[in-house]
Amino acid sequence: MPFSHAKLTAAAKQALSHMGEALDIPLSVALWDGSTTSLGKTPANNARVTIKNPGVIASLMRRPTLENLARHYATENIAFEGNLIATSQLVRAKLKKKDLKRLNKKLLMARLWPFLLVRGQKAKPSHGFKSNAEGAAHTNKNNKAYIHFHYDVSNEFYRLFLDPEMQYSCGYFTDWAGSLEQAQQDKLEMICRKLRLKKGERLLDIGCGWGGLICYAAKHYGVKAHGITLSEEQYAFTRDKIRALGLEGQVTVEIRDYLALEGTYDKIASIGMFEHVGLKNFPTYFRKINSLLVDRGIVLNHGIARRGKMDLRKALSHLTAEKRLILKYIFPGSELAPIGHTVNQMEANGFEVHDVEAWREHYAPTCRHWCERLEANKEKAVALVGPERYRLWIAYLAGVSLGFEAGSILIFQTVATKRGKTKGPSGMPPTRADLYVPNRN
């Protein structure tokens, strides 16, 4: 090493001191020698980043990308102490573009250039999807691999941060200060109301998760519900739940791809599965749902979306650094479309769209609750999935919460009916008043 640890430590401290004077953000940085430098006058909640050795800075200087930073975080070359979401919110509120202009880049380079002569610290997470994570070719085989990677981590892992109903989709907060449990119950109730479920109707849930909706709808609305999933873990959990609730004659579940499904249903729900479909498969997806519905049957499609752009093709072909990270380490095969494109595809494939509701501001607190619960169960989570995967999930949940809060990610519930051969009235109520009568629970 051409420079001693003492000289590199001194250089890093000088650079950090300048950053603190220029930015004044509520964060401190601990170096490999145990020393700590504050980047603001009042660090919030003891929020601190720890850098393992000089090679980490060397690596980040050579490759200053979000993915490289995430790799170092996953392998604990960089550690974080404190509330990740709260700290990020404070930094975002404090840090403005004008503050960045106060950084003296020449001074920073004068202090940090010795790190370019240091061997970079390697950061190669062992956890990651091994095949094509971008979903360029969605096939039955690939879809199952994608689902297995994300959902079959273990039911015990998901229990650490989900509500008792194991709802792994956006909650519905009738009160922003309400609990996650109540928000998920209210979500299930709202879905049933939007579907206008009636006793004896046949309900299909595509991508049924851990069976929360099909069991809730059967218990509270008297429907005959069927759920499909590609996850072995979810199937086993749902099967046991149906037995425990005594719903065997009313609720069924199977491992099956939606394309292989047959039969006819009065109502169909797709909650949090749409992201797995793949944009090129939208026509096939909606035509299949259409073929399974009775005329004027109702479908509720609940899915995360990206913001609309003037040039859709260009936008869809561009993968941000954040998206690449999620595809590689968390959610392989997922693709998001603007809501306008989804509505267009529904109308082009035999549906009449009646309602589109944005739930973005509901998903931010949902993910925040999940992140905080997983943090609170850190020891159990690490024992189940290992420290690397735990850190990636914490970063993922925090990042998604912040994304929904900022509006860079969106989510919508779209309600439509099958046009079919029936002309004229859709059969839908004249107003939405039925959705907001006093809750039955």
GROMACS .gro file of C-alpha atoms in nm:
model
  441
    1MET     CA    1   0.000   0.000   0.000
    2PRO     CA    2   0.166   0.329  -0.113
    3PHE     CA    3   0.006   0.524   0.173
    4SER     CA    4  -0.013   0.430   0.539
    5HIS     CA    5  -0.346   0.371   0.714
    6ALA     CA    6  -0.278   0.682   0.921
    7LYS     CA    7  -0.244   0.903   0.611
    8LEU     CA    8  -0.550   0.754   0.446
    9THR     CA    9  -0.749   0.799   0.767
   10ALA     CA   10  -0.644   1.162   0.793
   11ALA     CA   11  -0.734   1.222   0.426
   12ALA     CA   12  -1.078   1.067   0.472
   13LYS     CA   13  -1.145   1.273   0.785
   14GLN     CA   14  -1.054   1.595   0.603
   15ALA     CA   15  -1.285   1.510   0.317
   16LEU     CA   16  -1.569   1.421   0.555
   17SER     CA   17  -1.519   1.740   0.756
   18HIS     CA   18  -1.557   1.947   0.441
   19MET     CA   19  -1.870   1.755   0.345
   20GLY     CA   20  -2.015   1.823   0.690
   21GLU     CA   21  -1.946   2.196   0.664
   22ALA     CA   22  -2.099   2.216   0.316
   23LEU     CA   23  -2.400   1.986   0.357
   24ASP     CA   24  -2.496   1.986   0.726
   25ILE     CA   25  -2.696   1.662   0.708
   26PRO     CA   26  -2.808   1.455   1.012
   27LEU     CA   27  -2.559   1.173   0.974
   28SER     CA   28  -2.217   1.070   1.102
   29VAL     CA   29  -1.950   0.850   0.945
   30ALA     CA   30  -1.728   0.611   1.140
   31LEU     CA   31  -1.399   0.502   0.985
   32TRP     CA   32  -1.199   0.183   1.021
   33ASP     CA   33  -0.993   0.329   1.305
   34GLY     CA   34  -1.300   0.386   1.522
   35SER     CA   35  -1.308   0.765   1.475
   36THR     CA   36  -1.638   0.936   1.390
   37THR     CA   37  -1.700   1.252   1.188
   38SER     CA   38  -2.035   1.427   1.192
   39LEU     CA   39  -2.180   1.548   0.861
   40GLY     CA   40  -2.414   1.783   1.041
   41LYS     CA   41  -2.448   1.996   1.348
   42THR     CA   42  -2.720   1.776   1.495
   43PRO     CA   43  -2.701   1.406   1.390
   44ALA     CA   44  -3.048   1.252   1.419
   45ASN     CA   45  -3.115   0.946   1.634
   46ASN     CA   46  -2.748   0.843   1.633
   47ALA     CA   47  -2.767   0.763   1.261
   48ARG     CA   48  -2.423   0.643   1.156
   49VAL     CA   49  -2.252   0.490   0.856
   50THR     CA   50  -1.944   0.276   0.923
   51ILE     CA   51  -1.680   0.215   0.655
   52LYS     CA   52  -1.485  -0.108   0.707
   53ASN     CA   53  -1.150  -0.020   0.547
   54PRO     CA   54  -0.982   0.217   0.297
   55GLY     CA   55  -1.050  -0.029   0.014
   56VAL     CA   56  -1.422   0.051   0.034
   57ILE     CA   57  -1.362   0.415  -0.052
   58ALA     CA   58  -1.120   0.305  -0.325
   59SER     CA   59  -1.386   0.079  -0.475
   60LEU     CA   60  -1.657   0.348  -0.464
   61MET     CA   61  -1.429   0.605  -0.624
   62ARG     CA   62  -1.353   0.373  -0.915
   63ARG     CA   63  -1.716   0.270  -0.953
   64PRO     CA   64  -1.945   0.533  -0.798
   65THR     CA   65  -2.274   0.352  -0.868
   66LEU     CA   66  -2.576   0.266  -0.656
   67GLU     CA   67  -2.526  -0.104  -0.726
   68ASN     CA   68  -2.167  -0.092  -0.601
   69LEU     CA   69  -2.282   0.090  -0.287
   70ALA     CA   70  -2.554  -0.171  -0.231
   71ARG     CA   71  -2.305  -0.454  -0.277
   72HIS     CA   72  -2.081  -0.307  -0.009
   73TYR     CA   73  -2.381  -0.263   0.222
   74ALA     CA   74  -2.497  -0.621   0.162
   75THR     CA   75  -2.155  -0.764   0.242
   76GLU     CA   76  -2.119  -0.529   0.544
   77ASN     CA   77  -1.819  -0.343   0.409
   78ILE     CA   78  -2.049  -0.051   0.482
   79ALA     CA   79  -2.278  -0.072   0.785
   80PHE     CA   80  -2.564   0.152   0.893
   81GLU     CA   81  -2.695   0.215   1.243
   82GLY     CA   82  -3.025   0.394   1.305
   83ASN     CA   83  -3.366   0.413   1.140
   84LEU     CA   84  -3.295   0.393   0.767
   85ILE     CA   85  -3.627   0.541   0.651
   86ALA     CA   86  -3.637   0.822   0.908
   87THR     CA   87  -3.275   0.916   0.840
   88SER     CA   88  -3.328   0.914   0.462
   89GLN     CA   89  -3.633   1.137   0.502
   90LEU     CA   90  -3.436   1.384   0.714
   91VAL     CA   91  -3.143   1.386   0.471
   92ARG     CA   92  -3.379   1.433   0.174
   93ALA     CA   93  -3.556   1.722   0.348
   94LYS     CA   94  -3.228   1.885   0.444
   95LEU     CA   95  -3.023   1.826   0.131
   96LYS     CA   96  -3.094   2.057  -0.161
   97LYS     CA   97  -2.919   2.098  -0.496
   98LYS     CA   98  -2.783   2.433  -0.381
   99ASP     CA   99  -2.615   2.256  -0.089
  100LEU     CA  100  -2.434   2.018  -0.324
  101LYS     CA  101  -2.296   2.318  -0.510
  102ARG     CA  102  -2.120   2.420  -0.192
  103LEU     CA  103  -1.898   2.114  -0.215
  104ASN     CA  104  -1.546   2.201  -0.327
  105LYS     CA  105  -1.476   1.920  -0.573
  106LYS     CA  106  -1.111   2.019  -0.615
  107LEU     CA  107  -1.060   2.004  -0.241
  108LEU     CA  108  -1.231   1.666  -0.218
  109MET     CA  109  -1.018   1.522  -0.498
  110ALA     CA  110  -0.703   1.664  -0.341
  111ARG     CA  111  -0.788   1.477  -0.021
  112LEU     CA  112  -0.918   1.154  -0.173
  113TRP     CA  113  -0.690   1.089  -0.472
  114PRO     CA  114  -0.455   0.863  -0.267
  115PHE     CA  115  -0.742   0.612  -0.244
  116LEU     CA  116  -0.714   0.560  -0.620
  117LEU     CA  117  -0.381   0.391  -0.551
  118VAL     CA  118  -0.534   0.157  -0.295
  119ARG     CA  119  -0.664  -0.188  -0.390
  120GLY     CA  120  -1.042  -0.179  -0.394
  121GLN     CA  121  -1.235  -0.388  -0.144
  122LYS     CA  122  -1.426  -0.666  -0.318
  123ALA     CA  123  -1.803  -0.678  -0.269
  124LYS     CA  124  -1.968  -0.983  -0.421
  125PRO     CA  125  -2.295  -1.079  -0.253
  126SER     CA  126  -2.357  -1.453  -0.275
  127HIS     CA  127  -2.730  -1.391  -0.280
  128GLY     CA  128  -2.873  -1.296  -0.617
  129PHE     CA  129  -3.084  -1.436  -0.898
  130LYS     CA  130  -2.848  -1.647  -1.109
  131SER     CA  131  -3.035  -1.639  -1.442
  132ASN     CA  132  -3.188  -1.357  -1.647
  133ALA     CA  133  -3.345  -1.132  -1.383
  134GLU     CA  134  -3.483  -0.872  -1.623
  135GLY     CA  135  -3.777  -1.081  -1.740
  136ALA     CA  136  -3.691  -1.047  -2.108
  137ALA     CA  137  -3.855  -1.382  -2.178
  138HIS     CA  138  -4.144  -1.465  -1.947
  139THR     CA  139  -4.218  -1.838  -1.975
  140ASN     CA  140  -4.392  -2.075  -1.736
  141LYS     CA  141  -4.051  -2.208  -1.628
  142ASN     CA  142  -3.903  -1.861  -1.576
  143ASN     CA  143  -4.213  -1.736  -1.394
  144LYS     CA  144  -4.191  -2.020  -1.145
  145ALA     CA  145  -3.820  -1.951  -1.090
  146TYR     CA  146  -3.893  -1.582  -1.032
  147ILE     CA  147  -4.171  -1.662  -0.784
  148HIS     CA  148  -3.961  -1.923  -0.603
  149PHE     CA  149  -3.673  -1.676  -0.558
  150HIS     CA  150  -3.890  -1.406  -0.402
  151TYR     CA  151  -4.173  -1.585  -0.222
  152ASP     CA  152  -4.023  -1.916  -0.115
  153VAL     CA  153  -3.769  -1.754   0.117
  154SER     CA  154  -3.977  -1.919   0.394
  155ASN     CA  155  -4.313  -1.855   0.555
  156GLU     CA  156  -4.132  -1.799   0.884
  157PHE     CA  157  -3.938  -1.509   0.732
  158TYR     CA  158  -4.250  -1.334   0.604
  159ARG     CA  159  -4.423  -1.387   0.939
  160LEU     CA  160  -4.159  -1.162   1.095
  161PHE     CA  161  -4.298  -0.850   0.930
  162LEU     CA  162  -4.641  -0.921   0.778
  163ASP     CA  163  -4.976  -0.898   0.959
  164PRO     CA  164  -5.153  -1.213   1.088
  165GLU     CA  165  -5.339  -1.250   0.755
  166MET     CA  166  -4.999  -1.258   0.578
  167GLN     CA  167  -5.099  -0.980   0.341
  168TYR     CA  168  -4.799  -0.896   0.123
  169SER     CA  169  -4.960  -0.612  -0.070
  170CYS     CA  170  -5.057  -0.252  -0.006
  171GLY     CA  171  -5.273  -0.187   0.299
  172TYR     CA  172  -5.567   0.057   0.298
  173PHE     CA  173  -5.537   0.320   0.570
  174THR     CA  174  -5.865   0.484   0.666
  175ASP     CA  175  -5.654   0.662   0.930
  176TRP     CA  176  -5.288   0.742   0.857
  177ALA     CA  177  -5.207   0.670   1.221
  178GLY     CA  178  -5.382   0.332   1.209
  179SER     CA  179  -5.217  -0.005   1.258
  180LEU     CA  180  -5.092  -0.230   0.981
  181GLU     CA  181  -5.334  -0.501   1.096
  182GLN     CA  182  -5.636  -0.271   1.057
  183ALA     CA  183  -5.513  -0.140   0.721
  184GLN     CA  184  -5.487  -0.493   0.584
  185GLN     CA  185  -5.833  -0.588   0.712
  186ASP     CA  186  -5.973  -0.273   0.556
  187LYS     CA  187  -5.794  -0.358   0.230
  188LEU     CA  188  -5.956  -0.702   0.214
  189GLU     CA  189  -6.296  -0.549   0.287
  190MET     CA  190  -6.254  -0.281   0.020
  191ILE     CA  191  -6.152  -0.537  -0.243
  192CYS     CA  192  -6.463  -0.743  -0.167
  193ARG     CA  193  -6.681  -0.434  -0.191
  194LYS     CA  194  -6.527  -0.322  -0.519
  195LEU     CA  195  -6.594  -0.671  -0.659
  196ARG     CA  196  -6.954  -0.641  -0.532
  197LEU     CA  197  -6.936  -0.997  -0.403
  198LYS     CA  198  -7.259  -1.185  -0.337
  199LYS     CA  199  -7.326  -1.511  -0.157
  200GLY     CA  200  -7.277  -1.816  -0.377
  201GLU     CA  201  -7.068  -1.639  -0.641
  202ARG     CA  202  -6.749  -1.796  -0.773
  203LEU     CA  203  -6.439  -1.589  -0.698
  204LEU     CA  204  -6.094  -1.648  -0.849
  205ASP     CA  205  -5.782  -1.496  -0.693
  206ILE     CA  206  -5.488  -1.502  -0.937
  207GLY     CA  207  -5.168  -1.509  -0.734
  208CYS     CA  208  -5.349  -1.568  -0.406
  209GLY     CA  209  -5.046  -1.529  -0.178
  210TRP     CA  210  -5.105  -1.685   0.162
  211GLY     CA  211  -5.481  -1.712   0.109
  212GLY     CA  212  -5.595  -1.403   0.296
  213LEU     CA  213  -5.845  -1.277   0.039
  214ILE     CA  214  -6.007  -1.608  -0.056
  215CYS     CA  215  -6.061  -1.700   0.310
  216TYR     CA  216  -6.187  -1.352   0.401
  217ALA     CA  217  -6.429  -1.341   0.108
  218ALA     CA  218  -6.563  -1.687   0.188
  219LYS     CA  219  -6.612  -1.607   0.559
  220HIS     CA  220  -6.765  -1.261   0.521
  221TYR     CA  221  -6.938  -1.276   0.181
  222GLY     CA  222  -7.027  -1.642   0.142
  223VAL     CA  223  -6.857  -1.689  -0.194
  224LYS     CA  224  -6.694  -2.002  -0.329
  225ALA     CA  225  -6.333  -1.898  -0.369
  226HIS     CA  226  -6.043  -2.050  -0.561
  227GLY     CA  227  -5.684  -1.933  -0.541
  228ILE     CA  228  -5.384  -2.012  -0.758
  229THR     CA  229  -5.015  -1.958  -0.687
  230LEU     CA  230  -4.677  -2.072  -0.817
  231SER     CA  231  -4.520  -2.068  -0.469
  232GLU     CA  232  -4.486  -2.399  -0.286
  233GLU     CA  233  -4.458  -2.219   0.048
  234GLN     CA  234  -4.770  -2.011  -0.010
  235TYR     CA  235  -4.966  -2.314  -0.127
  236ALA     CA  236  -4.880  -2.516   0.184
  237PHE     CA  237  -4.966  -2.226   0.414
  238THR     CA  238  -5.300  -2.155   0.240
  239ARG     CA  239  -5.399  -2.522   0.235
  240ASP     CA  240  -5.341  -2.546   0.610
  241LYS     CA  241  -5.526  -2.219   0.672
  242ILE     CA  242  -5.833  -2.340   0.482
  243ARG     CA  243  -5.841  -2.655   0.695
  244ALA     CA  244  -5.791  -2.464   1.020
  245LEU     CA  245  -6.083  -2.233   0.937
  246GLY     CA  246  -6.307  -2.520   0.832
  247LEU     CA  247  -6.351  -2.380   0.481
  248GLU     CA  248  -6.266  -2.696   0.283
  249GLY     CA  249  -6.604  -2.708   0.110
  250GLN     CA  250  -6.594  -2.340   0.019
  251VAL     CA  251  -6.232  -2.248  -0.054
  252THR     CA  252  -5.976  -2.426  -0.271
  253VAL     CA  253  -5.616  -2.355  -0.371
  254GLU     CA  254  -5.375  -2.505  -0.621
  255ILE     CA  255  -5.033  -2.454  -0.774
  256ARG     CA  256  -5.110  -2.350  -1.128
  257ASP     CA  257  -5.008  -2.089  -1.383
  258TYR     CA  258  -5.298  -1.864  -1.473
  259LEU     CA  259  -5.258  -1.954  -1.842
  260ALA     CA  260  -5.339  -2.318  -1.765
  261LEU     CA  261  -5.655  -2.235  -1.571
  262GLU     CA  262  -5.999  -2.336  -1.696
  263GLY     CA  263  -6.354  -2.276  -1.574
  264THR     CA  264  -6.586  -1.979  -1.534
  265TYR     CA  265  -6.600  -1.727  -1.252
  266ASP     CA  266  -6.830  -1.443  -1.154
  267LYS     CA  267  -6.554  -1.226  -1.011
  268ILE     CA  268  -6.174  -1.225  -1.047
  269ALA     CA  269  -5.912  -1.053  -0.832
  270SER     CA  270  -5.544  -1.009  -0.916
  271ILE     CA  271  -5.367  -0.848  -0.619
  272GLY     CA  272  -4.995  -0.781  -0.643
  273MET     CA  273  -4.943  -1.038  -0.918
  274PHE     CA  274  -4.959  -0.801  -1.215
  275GLU     CA  275  -4.593  -0.698  -1.175
  276HIS     CA  276  -4.490  -1.054  -1.268
  277VAL     CA  277  -4.684  -1.071  -1.597
  278GLY     CA  278  -4.438  -0.897  -1.828
  279LEU     CA  279  -4.542  -0.611  -2.054
  280LYS     CA  280  -4.538  -0.810  -2.374
  281ASN     CA  281  -4.779  -1.057  -2.210
  282PHE     CA  282  -5.045  -0.799  -2.118
  283PRO     CA  283  -5.272  -0.891  -2.412
  284THR     CA  284  -5.247  -1.261  -2.327
  285TYR     CA  285  -5.305  -1.191  -1.958
  286PHE     CA  286  -5.618  -0.983  -2.008
  287ARG     CA  287  -5.759  -1.211  -2.276
  288LYS     CA  288  -5.717  -1.507  -2.040
  289ILE     CA  289  -5.896  -1.327  -1.757
  290ASN     CA  290  -6.168  -1.230  -2.002
  291SER     CA  291  -6.216  -1.593  -2.105
  292LEU     CA  292  -6.261  -1.698  -1.740
  293LEU     CA  293  -6.525  -1.435  -1.656
  294VAL     CA  294  -6.900  -1.447  -1.713
  295ASP     CA  295  -7.043  -1.163  -1.922
  296ARG     CA  296  -7.035  -0.845  -1.714
  297GLY     CA  297  -6.835  -1.024  -1.448
  298ILE     CA  298  -6.607  -0.792  -1.250
  299VAL     CA  299  -6.227  -0.799  -1.238
  300LEU     CA  300  -6.014  -0.600  -0.994
  301ASN     CA  301  -5.653  -0.557  -1.107
  302HIS     CA  302  -5.422  -0.427  -0.832
  303GLY     CA  303  -5.068  -0.350  -0.943
  304ILE     CA  304  -4.764  -0.129  -0.898
  305ALA     CA  305  -4.701   0.114  -1.183
  306ARG     CA  306  -4.435   0.344  -1.313
  307ARG     CA  307  -4.489   0.708  -1.401
  308GLY     CA  308  -4.602   0.788  -1.754
  309LYS     CA  309  -4.354   0.924  -2.008
  310MET     CA  310  -4.393   1.093  -2.344
  311ASP     CA  311  -4.187   0.818  -2.510
  312LEU     CA  312  -4.315   0.492  -2.357
  313ARG     CA  313  -4.086   0.258  -2.552
  314LYS     CA  314  -3.776   0.450  -2.452
  315ALA     CA  315  -3.887   0.466  -2.089
  316LEU     CA  316  -3.958   0.094  -2.073
  317SER     CA  317  -3.625   0.002  -2.230
  318HIS     CA  318  -3.429   0.203  -1.972
  319LEU     CA  319  -3.346   0.029  -1.645
  320THR     CA  320  -3.254   0.257  -1.357
  321ALA     CA  321  -2.986   0.156  -1.108
  322GLU     CA  322  -3.253   0.103  -0.845
  323LYS     CA  323  -3.453  -0.123  -1.076
  324ARG     CA  324  -3.148  -0.334  -1.162
  325LEU     CA  325  -3.081  -0.389  -0.792
  326ILE     CA  326  -3.438  -0.500  -0.724
  327LEU     CA  327  -3.436  -0.735  -1.023
  328LYS     CA  328  -3.105  -0.893  -0.925
  329TYR     CA  329  -3.147  -0.933  -0.552
  330ILE     CA  330  -3.517  -0.913  -0.463
  331PHE     CA  331  -3.778  -0.927  -0.738
  332PRO     CA  332  -3.646  -1.091  -1.060
  333GLY     CA  333  -3.867  -1.074  -1.367
  334SER     CA  334  -4.082  -0.784  -1.249
  335GLU     CA  335  -4.187  -0.515  -1.498
  336LEU     CA  336  -4.393  -0.202  -1.441
  337ALA     CA  337  -4.608  -0.008  -1.686
  338PRO     CA  338  -4.782   0.331  -1.660
  339ILE     CA  339  -5.147   0.304  -1.560
  340GLY     CA  340  -5.254   0.452  -1.893
  341HIS     CA  341  -5.094   0.159  -2.076
  342THR     CA  342  -5.269  -0.089  -1.846
  343VAL     CA  343  -5.610   0.071  -1.897
  344ASN     CA  344  -5.554   0.076  -2.272
  345GLN     CA  345  -5.472  -0.294  -2.272
  346MET     CA  346  -5.780  -0.377  -2.065
  347GLU     CA  347  -6.008  -0.188  -2.301
  348ALA     CA  348  -5.841  -0.342  -2.607
  349ASN     CA  349  -5.898  -0.692  -2.471
  350GLY     CA  350  -6.266  -0.697  -2.393
  351PHE     CA  351  -6.314  -0.493  -2.074
  352GLU     CA  352  -6.502  -0.177  -1.982
  353VAL     CA  353  -6.306   0.015  -1.719
  354HIS     CA  354  -6.522   0.170  -1.446
  355ASP     CA  355  -6.284   0.289  -1.179
  356VAL     CA  356  -5.914   0.356  -1.127
  357GLU     CA  357  -5.798   0.444  -0.775
  358ALA     CA  358  -5.446   0.547  -0.674
  359TRP     CA  359  -5.313   0.389  -0.354
  360ARG     CA  360  -4.958   0.532  -0.363
  361GLU     CA  361  -4.990   0.711  -0.031
  362HIS     CA  362  -5.111   0.389   0.131
  363TYR     CA  363  -4.812   0.182   0.018
  364ALA     CA  364  -4.550   0.413   0.172
  365PRO     CA  365  -4.668   0.350   0.532
  366THR     CA  366  -4.731  -0.018   0.453
  367CYS     CA  367  -4.367  -0.066   0.353
  368ARG     CA  368  -4.251   0.145   0.646
  369HIS     CA  369  -4.436  -0.084   0.888
  370TRP     CA  370  -4.282  -0.389   0.718
  371CYS     CA  371  -3.931  -0.243   0.734
  372GLU     CA  372  -3.960  -0.147   1.100
  373ARG     CA  373  -4.101  -0.488   1.194
  374LEU     CA  374  -3.823  -0.668   1.012
  375GLU     CA  375  -3.563  -0.448   1.184
  376ALA     CA  376  -3.722  -0.530   1.519
  377ASN     CA  377  -3.684  -0.900   1.438
  378LYS     CA  378  -3.328  -0.875   1.308
  379GLU     CA  379  -3.184  -1.169   1.501
  380LYS     CA  380  -3.461  -1.406   1.392
  381ALA     CA  381  -3.438  -1.284   1.032
  382VAL     CA  382  -3.061  -1.332   1.015
  383ALA     CA  383  -3.099  -1.681   1.159
  384LEU     CA  384  -3.351  -1.765   0.886
  385VAL     CA  385  -3.200  -1.605   0.574
  386GLY     CA  386  -2.850  -1.491   0.671
  387PRO     CA  387  -2.710  -1.140   0.733
  388GLU     CA  388  -2.660  -1.056   0.365
  389ARG     CA  389  -3.015  -1.126   0.257
  390TYR     CA  390  -3.151  -0.954   0.566
  391ARG     CA  391  -2.964  -0.632   0.485
  392LEU     CA  392  -3.080  -0.642   0.121
  393TRP     CA  393  -3.441  -0.678   0.232
  394ILE     CA  394  -3.415  -0.390   0.481
  395ALA     CA  395  -3.270  -0.168   0.209
  396TYR     CA  396  -3.539  -0.284  -0.035
  397LEU     CA  397  -3.833  -0.217   0.198
  398ALA     CA  398  -3.692   0.119   0.304
  399GLY     CA  399  -3.622   0.221  -0.055
  400VAL     CA  400  -3.967   0.119  -0.178
  401SER     CA  401  -4.135   0.307   0.108
  402LEU     CA  402  -3.939   0.619   0.020
  403GLY     CA  403  -4.014   0.569  -0.350
  404PHE     CA  404  -4.388   0.558  -0.290
  405GLU     CA  405  -4.366   0.855  -0.057
  406ALA     CA  406  -4.183   1.061  -0.320
  407GLY     CA  407  -4.409   0.947  -0.604
  408SER     CA  408  -4.140   0.780  -0.813
  409ILE     CA  409  -4.339   0.454  -0.783
  410LEU     CA  410  -4.717   0.432  -0.808
  411ILE     CA  411  -4.990   0.176  -0.748
  412PHE     CA  412  -5.349   0.152  -0.873
  413GLN     CA  413  -5.660  -0.058  -0.831
  414THR     CA  414  -5.855  -0.083  -1.156
  415VAL     CA  415  -6.210  -0.217  -1.164
  416ALA     CA  416  -6.361  -0.333  -1.494
  417THR     CA  417  -6.637  -0.557  -1.631
  418LYS     CA  418  -6.627  -0.801  -1.919
  419ARG     CA  419  -6.814  -0.656  -2.214
  420GLY     CA  420  -6.884  -0.993  -2.373
  421LYS     CA  421  -7.204  -1.024  -2.574
  422THR     CA  422  -7.404  -0.812  -2.333
  423LYS     CA  423  -7.480  -0.465  -2.464
  424GLY     CA  424  -7.608  -0.169  -2.269
  425PRO     CA  425  -7.598  -0.143  -1.886
  426SER     CA  426  -7.291  -0.277  -1.709
  427GLY     CA  427  -7.477  -0.377  -1.395
  428MET     CA  428  -7.257  -0.155  -1.179
  429PRO     CA  429  -7.417   0.068  -0.910
  430PRO     CA  430  -7.491   0.429  -1.011
  431THR     CA  431  -7.249   0.564  -0.744
  432ARG     CA  432  -6.963   0.446  -0.523
  433ALA     CA  433  -7.170   0.496  -0.208
  434ASP     CA  434  -7.183   0.120  -0.140
  435LEU     CA  435  -6.806   0.117  -0.091
  436TYR     CA  436  -6.820   0.348   0.209
  437VAL     CA  437  -7.107   0.231   0.426
  438PRO     CA  438  -7.010   0.157   0.790
  439ASN     CA  439  -6.761  -0.128   0.803
  440ARG     CA  440  -6.909  -0.470   0.875
  441ASN     CA  441  -6.612  -0.569   1.095
   0.00000   0.00000   0.00000
